[in-house]
Coordinates of C-alpha atoms and ligand atoms in Angstrom, one line a residue:
M240 CA 63.6 184.5 202.3
S241 CA 60.3 185.6 200.7
D242 CA 57.8 183.0 199.5
D243 CA 58.2 183.7 195.8
A244 CA 62.0 183.5 195.7
P245 CA 63.3 180.9 193.2
P246 CA 64.8 177.8 194.8
P247 CA 68.6 177.9 195.0
P248 CA 70.4 176.0 192.3
P249 CA 71.5 172.5 193.3
P250 CA 75.2 172.4 194.3
P251 CA 77.4 171.1 191.5
Q252 CA 77.8 167.3 191.8
P253 CA 81.4 166.0 191.8
L254 CA 82.0 163.6 188.9
R255 CA 83.5 160.3 190.1
G256 CA 86.3 158.9 188.0
V257 CA 86.4 161.5 185.4
C258 CA 90.2 161.9 185.0
G259 CA 92.5 162.6 182.1
L260 CA 96.1 161.4 181.9
V261 CA 99.3 163.3 181.2
N262 CA 101.1 162.3 178.0
L263 CA 104.6 161.2 179.0
G264 CA 106.0 161.4 175.4
N265 CA 104.1 159.6 172.6
T266 CA 102.0 157.7 175.3
C267 CA 98.6 158.6 173.9
Y268 CA 98.1 154.9 172.9
M269 CA 98.8 153.9 176.6
N270 CA 96.6 156.6 178.0
S271 CA 93.7 155.6 175.8
V272 CA 94.0 151.8 176.6
I273 CA 94.2 152.6 180.4
Q274 CA 91.0 154.6 180.1
I275 CA 89.2 151.7 178.3
V276 CA 90.4 148.9 180.6
R277 CA 89.5 150.7 183.7
A278 CA 86.0 151.3 182.2
F279 CA 85.2 147.6 182.4
P280 CA 82.7 147.3 185.3
E281 CA 84.7 144.2 186.5
W282 CA 87.7 146.5 187.1
A283 CA 85.9 148.3 189.9
A284 CA 85.5 144.9 191.7
I285 CA 89.3 144.3 191.1
Y286 CA 90.7 147.6 192.4
T287 CA 88.5 147.5 195.5
D288 CA 89.2 143.9 196.4
Q289 CA 91.8 144.2 199.2
S290 CA 92.4 140.5 199.5
L291 CA 93.1 140.2 195.8
I292 CA 95.5 143.2 196.0
D293 CA 97.3 141.6 199.0
R294 CA 97.7 138.4 197.0
I295 CA 99.1 140.2 194.0
K296 CA 101.6 142.0 196.2
E297 CA 102.9 138.7 197.6
S298 CA 104.0 138.0 194.0
P299 CA 103.3 134.5 192.8
T300 CA 106.3 132.3 191.8
G301 CA 107.5 131.7 188.3
P302 CA 109.9 133.6 186.1
A303 CA 107.4 135.9 184.4
M304 CA 104.8 136.2 187.1
P305 CA 106.5 138.7 189.5
L306 CA 106.8 141.2 186.7
A307 CA 103.2 140.7 185.6
A308 CA 102.1 141.0 189.3
S309 CA 104.1 144.3 189.7
V310 CA 102.6 145.8 186.5
T311 CA 99.1 144.7 187.7
H312 CA 99.6 146.2 191.1
A313 CA 100.9 149.5 189.6
F314 CA 97.9 149.5 187.2
I315 CA 95.5 148.9 190.2
E316 CA 97.1 151.8 192.1
L317 CA 96.8 154.1 189.1
T318 CA 93.2 153.3 188.5
Q319 CA 92.4 153.7 192.2
S320 CA 93.7 157.3 191.9
M321 CA 91.8 157.9 188.8
W322 CA 88.5 156.7 190.3
A323 CA 89.2 158.8 193.3
C324 CA 89.3 161.8 191.0
K325 CA 86.4 164.2 191.3
S326 CA 85.4 166.8 188.7
A327 CA 87.8 166.2 185.8
M328 CA 91.1 166.0 187.4
V329 CA 94.3 164.8 185.8
C330 CA 96.7 162.0 186.8
R331 CA 100.3 161.5 185.8
P332 CA 100.8 157.7 185.1
L333 CA 104.6 157.9 185.6
A334 CA 104.9 155.1 188.3
F335 CA 102.8 152.8 186.1
Y336 CA 104.9 153.6 183.0
Q337 CA 108.1 153.0 185.0
K338 CA 106.8 149.5 186.0
I339 CA 106.1 148.7 182.4
Q340 CA 109.6 149.9 181.4
E341 CA 111.1 147.6 184.1
A342 CA 108.8 144.6 183.1
V343 CA 109.5 144.8 179.3
R344 CA 113.2 145.0 179.5
G345 CA 114.8 142.1 177.6
T346 CA 111.4 140.8 176.4
I347 CA 109.7 140.9 173.0
Y348 CA 107.7 143.9 174.4
E349 CA 110.8 145.9 175.0
D350 CA 109.5 148.7 172.7
F351 CA 106.7 149.5 175.1
G352 CA 109.3 150.9 177.4
R353 CA 110.5 153.4 174.8
P354 CA 108.9 156.8 174.1
L355 CA 107.8 155.9 170.6
P356 CA 104.3 155.6 169.1
H357 CA 102.8 152.1 169.5
D358 CA 99.8 150.2 168.3
G359 CA 96.8 150.5 170.6
H360 CA 95.5 147.0 169.8
E361 CA 98.9 145.4 170.6
Y362 CA 99.2 147.4 173.8
M363 CA 95.7 146.4 174.9
T364 CA 96.6 142.8 174.3
Y365 CA 99.7 143.2 176.4
L366 CA 98.0 145.0 179.3
L367 CA 95.2 142.5 179.5
D368 CA 97.7 139.6 179.4
Q369 CA 99.7 141.2 182.2
A370 CA 96.6 141.8 184.3
H371 CA 95.5 138.2 183.8
E372 CA 98.9 136.7 184.6
G373 CA 99.3 139.1 187.5
M374 CA 96.1 137.9 189.1
A375 CA 95.9 134.3 187.9
A376 CA 95.3 131.6 190.5
P377 CA 94.7 127.9 189.8
T378 CA 91.1 126.9 189.7
V379 CA 90.1 124.6 192.5
T380 CA 86.7 123.3 191.3
D381 CA 86.5 120.5 188.7
S382 CA 83.7 120.6 186.2
P383 CA 81.1 117.9 186.9
N384 CA 81.2 114.7 184.9
D385 CA 78.0 115.5 183.1
A386 CA 79.3 119.0 182.1
S387 CA 79.1 119.9 178.4
P388 CA 82.3 119.6 176.2
A389 CA 82.4 123.4 176.1
T390 CA 82.2 123.7 179.9
K391 CA 85.0 121.1 180.2
A392 CA 87.1 122.8 177.5
W393 CA 86.7 126.1 179.4
A394 CA 87.8 124.6 182.7
D395 CA 90.8 122.9 181.0
I396 CA 92.0 126.2 179.5
W397 CA 92.0 128.0 182.9
A398 CA 93.1 125.1 185.1
R399 CA 96.6 126.5 185.5
G400 CA 95.5 130.0 186.1
H401 CA 92.2 131.7 186.2
S402 CA 91.6 135.4 186.9
P403 CA 88.8 138.0 186.9
I404 CA 90.2 139.1 183.5
S405 CA 89.6 135.6 182.0
E406 CA 85.9 135.9 183.0
A407 CA 85.6 139.5 181.9
T408 CA 87.2 139.4 178.5
F409 CA 87.5 135.9 177.1
G410 CA 85.2 133.9 174.9
L411 CA 85.3 130.3 173.6
D412 CA 85.1 129.1 170.0
R413 CA 84.6 125.5 168.8
V414 CA 86.6 125.2 165.6
V415 CA 85.7 122.3 163.3
C416 CA 87.8 121.3 160.2
R417 CA 85.7 119.1 157.9
C418 CA 87.4 117.2 155.1
N419 CA 85.9 118.1 151.8
A420 CA 86.6 114.6 150.4
C421 CA 85.5 112.2 153.2
G422 CA 83.7 114.4 155.7
H423 CA 86.0 113.5 158.6
E424 CA 85.8 116.2 161.3
S425 CA 88.5 117.3 163.7
V426 CA 87.4 119.6 166.5
R427 CA 89.4 121.9 168.7
W428 CA 88.5 124.6 171.3
E429 CA 90.0 128.1 171.2
H430 CA 89.7 130.9 173.6
F431 CA 90.0 134.5 172.4
N432 CA 89.8 138.0 173.9
M433 CA 89.4 140.0 170.7
L434 CA 87.5 139.5 167.5
K435 CA 89.5 140.9 164.6
V436 CA 87.1 141.9 161.8
P437 CA 87.7 143.4 158.3
I438 CA 86.9 147.0 157.6
P439 CA 83.4 147.2 156.1
G440 CA 83.2 147.5 152.4
P441 CA 80.7 149.8 150.6
G442 CA 77.2 149.4 152.1
Q443 CA 78.4 146.8 154.7
T444 CA 77.3 147.1 158.3
L445 CA 78.9 146.0 161.5
A446 CA 76.8 142.9 161.5
D447 CA 78.1 142.1 158.0
V448 CA 81.7 142.2 159.0
I449 CA 81.1 140.1 162.0
A450 CA 79.4 137.6 159.7
T451 CA 82.5 137.7 157.5
E452 CA 84.8 136.9 160.4
R453 CA 82.5 134.0 161.3
A454 CA 82.1 132.7 157.7
P455 CA 83.3 129.1 156.9
L456 CA 86.8 129.2 155.4
L457 CA 88.1 126.9 152.7
I458 CA 91.6 125.7 153.3
A459 CA 93.1 124.4 150.1
E460 CA 96.1 122.6 151.6
Y461 CA 95.2 120.2 154.4
K462 CA 96.1 116.7 155.4
C463 CA 93.0 114.7 156.5
D464 CA 93.7 112.1 159.3
K465 CA 91.5 109.6 157.4
C466 CA 92.1 110.2 153.7
G467 CA 95.3 112.2 153.3
P468 CA 96.0 115.4 151.4
G469 CA 93.1 117.5 150.2
S470 CA 91.0 120.5 151.2
T471 CA 89.0 121.3 154.3
T472 CA 86.3 123.7 155.4
L473 CA 87.0 125.4 158.7
T474 CA 84.0 126.7 160.7
R475 CA 84.2 128.7 163.9
E476 CA 81.2 129.0 166.2
F477 CA 80.8 130.8 169.5
H478 CA 80.2 128.7 172.6
R479 CA 80.7 131.5 175.0
L480 CA 81.2 135.2 174.9
P481 CA 82.6 137.5 177.6
P482 CA 80.6 140.4 179.2
N483 CA 83.1 142.8 177.5
L484 CA 83.6 141.8 173.9
I485 CA 86.5 143.6 172.2
V486 CA 86.1 144.0 168.4
V487 CA 89.2 145.2 166.5
F488 CA 89.0 146.6 163.0
D489 CA 91.7 145.4 160.7
R490 CA 92.8 149.0 159.7
F491 CA 96.5 148.3 159.1
T492 CA 97.6 146.2 156.1
E493 CA 100.7 143.9 156.3
T494 CA 102.7 146.7 154.7
R495 CA 101.5 149.0 157.5
Q496 CA 99.3 151.1 155.3
K497 CA 96.2 152.4 157.0
I498 CA 92.7 151.9 155.6
H499 CA 90.6 155.0 156.2
T500 CA 87.2 153.6 155.4
A501 CA 84.5 154.6 157.9
V502 CA 82.7 152.0 160.1
A503 CA 79.0 152.5 159.5
Y504 CA 77.3 151.8 162.8
D505 CA 74.9 153.8 164.8
G506 CA 75.6 152.4 168.3
S507 CA 72.4 150.4 168.5
P508 CA 72.3 147.2 170.6
I509 CA 73.6 144.1 168.8
S510 CA 73.1 140.3 169.3
F511 CA 75.7 137.7 168.5
T512 CA 73.2 134.8 168.9
P513 CA 73.2 133.9 165.2
H514 CA 76.9 133.0 165.4
F515 CA 76.6 130.6 168.3
A516 CA 76.8 126.9 167.8
A517 CA 73.4 125.2 167.9
D518 CA 74.3 123.2 171.0
A519 CA 76.0 126.1 172.9
D520 CA 74.7 126.0 176.5
H521 CA 76.3 129.1 178.0
R522 CA 74.0 131.9 179.1
S523 CA 75.9 134.5 177.0
R524 CA 74.2 133.1 173.9
T525 CA 71.2 135.4 174.5
W526 CA 73.1 138.4 175.7
I527 CA 72.5 141.7 174.0
Y528 CA 75.5 144.0 173.7
E529 CA 75.9 147.8 173.5
P530 CA 79.1 149.9 173.1
L531 CA 81.1 150.6 176.3
A532 CA 84.2 152.2 174.8
T533 CA 85.8 153.0 171.5
L534 CA 89.5 153.5 170.6
D535 CA 90.1 156.0 167.8
H536 CA 93.3 156.3 165.8
M537 CA 93.8 159.5 163.9
G538 CA 96.4 160.0 161.1
N539 CA 98.6 157.4 159.5
H540 CA 100.4 154.5 160.9
F541 CA 103.5 156.5 161.8
G542 CA 103.0 159.6 163.8
G543 CA 99.2 159.1 164.4
H544 CA 97.3 160.0 167.5
Y545 CA 95.0 158.0 169.8
A546 CA 92.0 159.1 171.8
C547 CA 89.1 157.2 173.2
T548 CA 85.5 157.5 174.2
V549 CA 84.3 155.5 177.3
R550 CA 81.1 155.2 179.3
N551 CA 81.6 156.0 182.9
F552 CA 79.2 153.4 184.4
V553 CA 79.2 155.1 187.8
E554 CA 78.0 158.4 186.5
D555 CA 76.2 156.8 183.5
S556 CA 77.7 159.4 181.2
W557 CA 80.1 159.3 178.2
W558 CA 83.5 160.9 178.1
Q559 CA 86.0 161.5 175.4
Y560 CA 89.6 161.3 176.6
D561 CA 92.4 162.9 174.7
D562 CA 95.3 162.5 177.0
M563 CA 94.7 165.2 179.7
R564 CA 91.5 166.5 178.2
A565 CA 88.2 165.0 179.3
T566 CA 85.2 166.1 177.4
S567 CA 81.6 165.2 178.1
V568 CA 79.9 163.7 175.0
R569 CA 76.5 162.2 174.2
G570 CA 78.2 158.9 173.1
P571 CA 80.9 157.6 170.8
D572 CA 81.1 158.5 167.2
F573 CA 81.8 155.7 164.8
G574 CA 83.6 156.4 161.6
A575 CA 86.9 156.6 159.7
T576 CA 89.0 156.7 163.0
T577 CA 87.2 153.8 164.8
Y578 CA 89.9 151.2 165.5
I579 CA 88.4 149.2 168.4
I580 CA 84.9 148.9 169.8
V581 CA 84.4 147.3 173.2
F582 CA 80.9 145.9 173.6
R583 CA 79.3 145.4 177.0
R584 CA 76.5 143.1 177.6
Q585 CA 73.3 144.7 178.8
S586 CA 72.7 144.0 182.5
S587 CA 69.2 142.7 182.0
G588 CA 68.4 139.3 180.4
D589 CA 70.9 137.1 182.2
Ligands
LIG695 ZN1 89.2 113.1 154.5

């Protein structure tokens, strides 16, 4: 080789975890949701944790649990194969789909076993519930006596079963109903794994619709414990947010019409600190979030199509998945097809 020869080009790098999914017949909703859930960084800790997988395989007792455990196990095996993929391969999620068909038989989710179009938001709720129930184990540690009410409420919620999914995707609200006549307050704690926000109106931003979701609500018909029938004002404040915050846009009306208005958002980092309670003590209060994944729904309610865009955190690159097709993109597009945005907390600033 002479001295002035150009250096050889670097060998092509295999891409870890870039893997499309075969459509098994109207399963674009399922394929997109699988891509999004496996993109949670916590999922990498789950599918590589052999002791956790062994425990799931042993199937906990209880009427619903064995099915949730078998769905979770099949989902782990599918995502293991997908993460083992190098350079844009394709997987056929048939074994996983068959487990779902088996698990939903005779339940309210029976339709998920049929080759029909389904709602991606409902399917994501179902899959996360299955994964939580399939991995849940009772918590062994009590919260200390001097723990805050929010910390105690959180421990109570998960006392029967706690899982990596509860930590990764659930937040905690304090909901206060204040009587408009006498000022009496009743307080309850609610956990949630999705924020359902309205479609932005003209000129509204993402921050505006989150503020709308958090706005005090007047409830005209209410019975106060102290002074009887009257009205109340309900306020909802964050006490804790998960590292993966799922925001669902309310695109479908009660009559199943679709609202096609675009979501105006440029993908810049976002803070939820203004919507935290003044006395919230969880560290998530100061977290800054950025997009991790988006679910897009094209077309109308019936016969529409789902695709998604997710960040591959191993390769630090963005991919759009449309069933089998994986396309490298600069980042998600937000617009008239945006149905769900998953926000991920930035890793600094804990
Ligand atoms: Zn009252």
